[in-house]
XYZ file of C-alpha atoms in Angstrom:
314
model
C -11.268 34.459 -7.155
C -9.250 32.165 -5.285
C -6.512 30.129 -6.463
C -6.735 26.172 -6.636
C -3.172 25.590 -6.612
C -2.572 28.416 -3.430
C -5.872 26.621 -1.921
C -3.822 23.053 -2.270
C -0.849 24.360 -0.397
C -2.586 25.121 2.230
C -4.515 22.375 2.389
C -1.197 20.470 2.486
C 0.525 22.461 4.986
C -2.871 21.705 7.196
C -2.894 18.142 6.928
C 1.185 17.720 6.943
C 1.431 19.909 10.029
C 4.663 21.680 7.888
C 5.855 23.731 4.796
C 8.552 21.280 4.548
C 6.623 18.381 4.811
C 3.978 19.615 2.656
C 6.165 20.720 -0.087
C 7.574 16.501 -0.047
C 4.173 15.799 -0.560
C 3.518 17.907 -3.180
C 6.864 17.507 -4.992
C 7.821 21.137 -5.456
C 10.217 23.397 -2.905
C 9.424 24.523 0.430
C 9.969 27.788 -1.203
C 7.246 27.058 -3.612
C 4.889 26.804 -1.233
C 5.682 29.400 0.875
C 5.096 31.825 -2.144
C 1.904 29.920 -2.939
C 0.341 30.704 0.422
C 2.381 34.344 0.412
C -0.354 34.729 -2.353
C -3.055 33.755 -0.618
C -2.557 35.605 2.107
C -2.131 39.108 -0.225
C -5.364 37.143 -2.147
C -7.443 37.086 1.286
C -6.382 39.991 3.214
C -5.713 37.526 5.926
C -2.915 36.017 7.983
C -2.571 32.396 7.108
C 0.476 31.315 9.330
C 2.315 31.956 12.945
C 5.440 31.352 13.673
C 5.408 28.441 16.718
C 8.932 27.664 18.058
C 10.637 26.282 15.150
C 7.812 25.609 12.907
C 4.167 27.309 11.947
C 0.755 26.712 13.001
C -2.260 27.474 10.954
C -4.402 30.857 11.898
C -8.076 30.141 12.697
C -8.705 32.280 9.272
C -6.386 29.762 7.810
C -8.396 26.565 8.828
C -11.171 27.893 7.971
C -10.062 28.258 4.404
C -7.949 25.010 4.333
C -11.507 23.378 5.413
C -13.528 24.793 2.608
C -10.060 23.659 0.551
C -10.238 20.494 1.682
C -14.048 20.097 -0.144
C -13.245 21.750 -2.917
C -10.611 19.530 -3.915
C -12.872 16.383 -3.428
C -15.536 18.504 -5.650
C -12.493 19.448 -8.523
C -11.411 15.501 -7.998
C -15.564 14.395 -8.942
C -15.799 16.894 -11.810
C -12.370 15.602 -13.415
C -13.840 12.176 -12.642
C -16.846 12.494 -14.332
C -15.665 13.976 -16.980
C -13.043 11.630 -17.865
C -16.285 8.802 -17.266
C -18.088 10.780 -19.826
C -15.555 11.082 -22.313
C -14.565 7.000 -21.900
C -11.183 8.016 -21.892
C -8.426 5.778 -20.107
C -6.142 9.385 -20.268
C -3.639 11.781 -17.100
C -2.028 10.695 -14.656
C -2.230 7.658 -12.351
C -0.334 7.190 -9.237
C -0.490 3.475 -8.058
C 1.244 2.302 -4.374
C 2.168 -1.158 -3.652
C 3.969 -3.039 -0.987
C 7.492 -4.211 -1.788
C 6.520 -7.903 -2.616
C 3.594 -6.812 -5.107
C 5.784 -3.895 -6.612
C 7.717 -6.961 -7.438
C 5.561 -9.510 -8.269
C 2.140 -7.940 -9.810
C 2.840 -4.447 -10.876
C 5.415 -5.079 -13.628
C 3.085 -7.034 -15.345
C 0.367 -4.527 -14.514
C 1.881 -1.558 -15.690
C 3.258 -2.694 -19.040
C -0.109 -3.946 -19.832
C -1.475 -0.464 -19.086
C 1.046 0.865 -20.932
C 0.396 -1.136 -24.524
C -3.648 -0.426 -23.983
C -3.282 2.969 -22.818
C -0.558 4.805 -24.260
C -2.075 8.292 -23.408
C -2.078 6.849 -19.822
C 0.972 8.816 -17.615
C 1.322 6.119 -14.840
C 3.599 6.519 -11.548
C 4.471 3.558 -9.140
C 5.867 3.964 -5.337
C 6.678 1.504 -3.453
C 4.840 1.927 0.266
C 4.347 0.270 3.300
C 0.233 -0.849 3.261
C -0.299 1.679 6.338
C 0.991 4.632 4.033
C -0.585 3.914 1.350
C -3.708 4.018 3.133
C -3.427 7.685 4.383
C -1.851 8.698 0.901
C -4.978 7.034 -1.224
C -7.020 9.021 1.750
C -5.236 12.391 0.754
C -5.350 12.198 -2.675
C -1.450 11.751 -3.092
C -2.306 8.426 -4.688
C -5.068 7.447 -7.261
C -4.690 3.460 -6.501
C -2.931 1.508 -3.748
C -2.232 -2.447 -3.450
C -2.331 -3.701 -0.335
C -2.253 -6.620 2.300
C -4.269 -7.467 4.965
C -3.381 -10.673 6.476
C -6.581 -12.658 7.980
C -5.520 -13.026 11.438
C -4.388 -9.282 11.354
C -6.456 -7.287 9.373
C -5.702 -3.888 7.978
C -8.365 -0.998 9.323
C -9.243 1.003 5.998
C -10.661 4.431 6.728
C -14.198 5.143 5.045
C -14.342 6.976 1.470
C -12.425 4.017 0.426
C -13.535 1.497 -2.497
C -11.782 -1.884 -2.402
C -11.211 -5.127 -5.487
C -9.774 -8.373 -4.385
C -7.355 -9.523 -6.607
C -6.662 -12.844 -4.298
C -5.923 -14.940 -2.006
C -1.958 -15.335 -0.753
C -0.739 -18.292 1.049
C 2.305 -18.239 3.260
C 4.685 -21.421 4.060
C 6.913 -22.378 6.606
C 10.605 -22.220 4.493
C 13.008 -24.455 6.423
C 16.487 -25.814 5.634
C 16.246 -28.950 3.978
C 18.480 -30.837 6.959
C 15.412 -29.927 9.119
C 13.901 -33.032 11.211
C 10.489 -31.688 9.395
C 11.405 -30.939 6.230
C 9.691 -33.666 4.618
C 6.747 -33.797 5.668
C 3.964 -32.493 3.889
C 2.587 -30.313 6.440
C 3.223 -29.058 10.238
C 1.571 -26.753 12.592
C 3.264 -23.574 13.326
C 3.194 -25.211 17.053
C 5.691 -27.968 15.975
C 9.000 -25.182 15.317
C 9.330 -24.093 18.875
C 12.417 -23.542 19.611
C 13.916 -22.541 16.231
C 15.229 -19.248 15.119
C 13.725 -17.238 12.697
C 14.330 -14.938 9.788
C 12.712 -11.802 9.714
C 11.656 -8.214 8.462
C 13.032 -5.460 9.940
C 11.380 -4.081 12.966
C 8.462 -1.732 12.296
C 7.277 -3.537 9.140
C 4.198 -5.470 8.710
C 5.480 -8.169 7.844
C 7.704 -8.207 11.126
C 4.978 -7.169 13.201
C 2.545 -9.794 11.476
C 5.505 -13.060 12.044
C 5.529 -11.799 16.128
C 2.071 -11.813 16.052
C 1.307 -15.449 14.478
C 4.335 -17.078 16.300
C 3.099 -15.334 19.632
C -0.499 -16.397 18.865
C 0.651 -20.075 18.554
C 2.244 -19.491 21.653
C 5.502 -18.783 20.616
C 8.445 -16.798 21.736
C 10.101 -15.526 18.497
C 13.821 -16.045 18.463
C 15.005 -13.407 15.684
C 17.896 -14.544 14.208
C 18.321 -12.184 11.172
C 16.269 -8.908 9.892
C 16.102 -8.260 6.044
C 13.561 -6.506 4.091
C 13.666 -9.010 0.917
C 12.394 -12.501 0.917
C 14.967 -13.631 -1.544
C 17.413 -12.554 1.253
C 15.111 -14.674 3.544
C 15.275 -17.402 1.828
C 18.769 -17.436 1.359
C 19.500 -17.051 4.891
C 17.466 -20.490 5.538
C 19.347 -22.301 2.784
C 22.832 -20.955 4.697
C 21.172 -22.708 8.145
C 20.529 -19.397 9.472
C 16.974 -19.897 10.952
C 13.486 -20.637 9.355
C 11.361 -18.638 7.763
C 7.641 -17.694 6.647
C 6.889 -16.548 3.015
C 4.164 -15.591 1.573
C 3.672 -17.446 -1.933
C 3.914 -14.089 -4.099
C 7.031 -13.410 -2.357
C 8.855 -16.541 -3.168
C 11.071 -16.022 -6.675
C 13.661 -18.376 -6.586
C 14.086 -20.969 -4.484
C 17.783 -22.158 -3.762
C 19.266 -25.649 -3.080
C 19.040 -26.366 0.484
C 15.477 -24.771 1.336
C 12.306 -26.833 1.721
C 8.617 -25.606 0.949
C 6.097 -27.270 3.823
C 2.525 -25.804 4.184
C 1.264 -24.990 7.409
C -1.956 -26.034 9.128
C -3.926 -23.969 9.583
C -2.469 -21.789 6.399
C -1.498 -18.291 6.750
C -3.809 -16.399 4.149
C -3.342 -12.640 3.184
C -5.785 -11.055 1.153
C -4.598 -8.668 -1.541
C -6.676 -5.783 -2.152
C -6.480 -2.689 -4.801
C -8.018 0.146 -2.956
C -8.832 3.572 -4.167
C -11.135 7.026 -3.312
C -14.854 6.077 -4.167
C -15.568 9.767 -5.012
C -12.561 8.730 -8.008
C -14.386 5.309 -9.087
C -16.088 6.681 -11.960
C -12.366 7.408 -13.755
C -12.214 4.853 -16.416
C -8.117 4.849 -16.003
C -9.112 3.395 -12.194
C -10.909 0.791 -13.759
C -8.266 0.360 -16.048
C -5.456 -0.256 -13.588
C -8.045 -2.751 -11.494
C -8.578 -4.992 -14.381
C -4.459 -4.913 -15.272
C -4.440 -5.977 -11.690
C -6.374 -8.586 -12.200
C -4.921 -10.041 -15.280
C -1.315 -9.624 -13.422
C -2.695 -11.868 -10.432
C -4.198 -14.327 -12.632
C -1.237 -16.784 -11.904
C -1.463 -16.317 -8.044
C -5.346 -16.775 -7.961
C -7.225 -20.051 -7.584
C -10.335 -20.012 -9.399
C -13.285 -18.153 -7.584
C -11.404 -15.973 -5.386
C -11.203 -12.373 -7.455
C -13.622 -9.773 -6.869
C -15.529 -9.035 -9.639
C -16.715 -5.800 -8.438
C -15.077 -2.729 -6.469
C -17.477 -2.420 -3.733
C -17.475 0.446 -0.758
C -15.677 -0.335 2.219
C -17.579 0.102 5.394
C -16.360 2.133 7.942
């Protein structure tokens, strides 16, 4: 009989392209999982892996396997589903992702309520880029993901994915309060040409999405400074240092010398929990959703939560 755990190293090693980098994923030695498909080679009577330059490549014998692998993982993943829907237990483990400004800002909240319902409940948070998050929720290396996906750039979500809105995120323009515009009680992105601006760092969404916008209103961007954390942003604008966009769930404090002024039209981001649809039945999915929920209940004007997961179309 084969082994699941020798079946899940290869399936790793096949999607990962590496021992190495399947070993990371799996969060055990490279050693570890060369053993693990040393065994299932003895197991098979079959060669599983070449040597190619450097690195390995999978035998056709080998993808064949990691194939049938690759379905009976989603099949083990359904049974322990249904099983835990069966017994109504909120019980194992649960890896959630979120992007830096909702690890922040929704899943402390989120977790320690899980935590005082659930006890039995062994819960995991990594902070991920929305992009990553996305393949890792596809692969099974996470159970739930949070993630953004700003209107006027919208995230693509593969199929096999289930989706709850949590809500609707506004984002400002934060200038220094000397700024001719600083009091007024709302501009169009149009109005700041010319200024410099404060940034993520190159590669991010959230520096990707700023280019974007400022390029859609027809708008060179000027990048004065690159920093991953809005706080950093926003002190930056109250040193004079540029201007700034920030989302509303990414604004903490807000130091002397910064003004708030709403755009027109407004920047909206949608904030999504996302997981596996063959995995909705697990009542510690539903679980985390409604924590979710109950964390974003300060960031969400009435009438724009979800109240149901629904499938998202491919």
């Amino acid at each position: 009989m084969l082994d699941l755990n020798r079946l899940k190293a290869l399936h790793a090693v096949a999607v990962y392209g590496s021992v190495g980098a399947a070993a990371d994923a799996l969060m055990v030695t490279p050693s570890a999982v060369s053993q693990q498909l040393a065994k299932l080679e003895r197991e098979t009577g079959a060669t599983l892996l070449e040597r190619n330059g450097r690195g390995v490549r999978l035998t056709d014998a080998a993808g064949l396997l990691a194939d049938h692998a690759e379905r009976i993982l989603a099949l083990v993943e359904t049974a322990e589903a249904d099983f835990e829907a069966l017994r109504g237990a909120v019980v194992g483990r649960l890896s959630i992702g979120a992007f830096p400004t909702a690890a922040r800002g929704l899943l402390p909240a989120a977790l320690a309520h899980l935590q005082r319902r659930h006890p039995d409940l062994r819960l995991q948070l990594h902070e991920r880029e929305p992009e990553r998050q996305l393949r890792e929720v596809s692969r099974g290396e996470l159970d739930l993901a949070v993630v953004q996906d700003w209107m006027n750039r919208p995230l693509a979500v593969p199929e096999g994915l289930s989706r709850a809105m949590l809500f609707d995120d506004v984002a400002d323009a934060i200038l220094p309060s000397c700024h001719p515009l600083a009091d007024r009680q709302e501009i169009e992105l149009s109005e700041l040409s010319g200024e410099r601006w404060i940034s993520s760092s190159p590669g991010t969404v959230c520096h990707d999405w700023l280019v974007y916008t400022l390029r859609s209103a027809e708008l060179e961007p000027d990048i004065a400074c690159m920093a991953d954390e809005y706080p950093t942003h926003l002190a930056l604008v109250a040193a004079g240092q540029g201007c700034a966009i920030i989302p509303r769930l990414g604004r903490d404090f807000v130091p002397e010398g910064v003004r708030i002024v709403p755009l027109r039209p407004r920047p909206t981001r949608k904030i999504y929990a996302l997981w596996r649809t063959d995995a909705a039945r697990r009542p510690a999915i539903r679980a985390a959703v409604e924590a979710l929920r109950l964390a974003s209940e300060p960031h969400c004007p009435a009438g724009t939560a979800d109240p149901v997961g629904e499938p998202v179309e491919g």
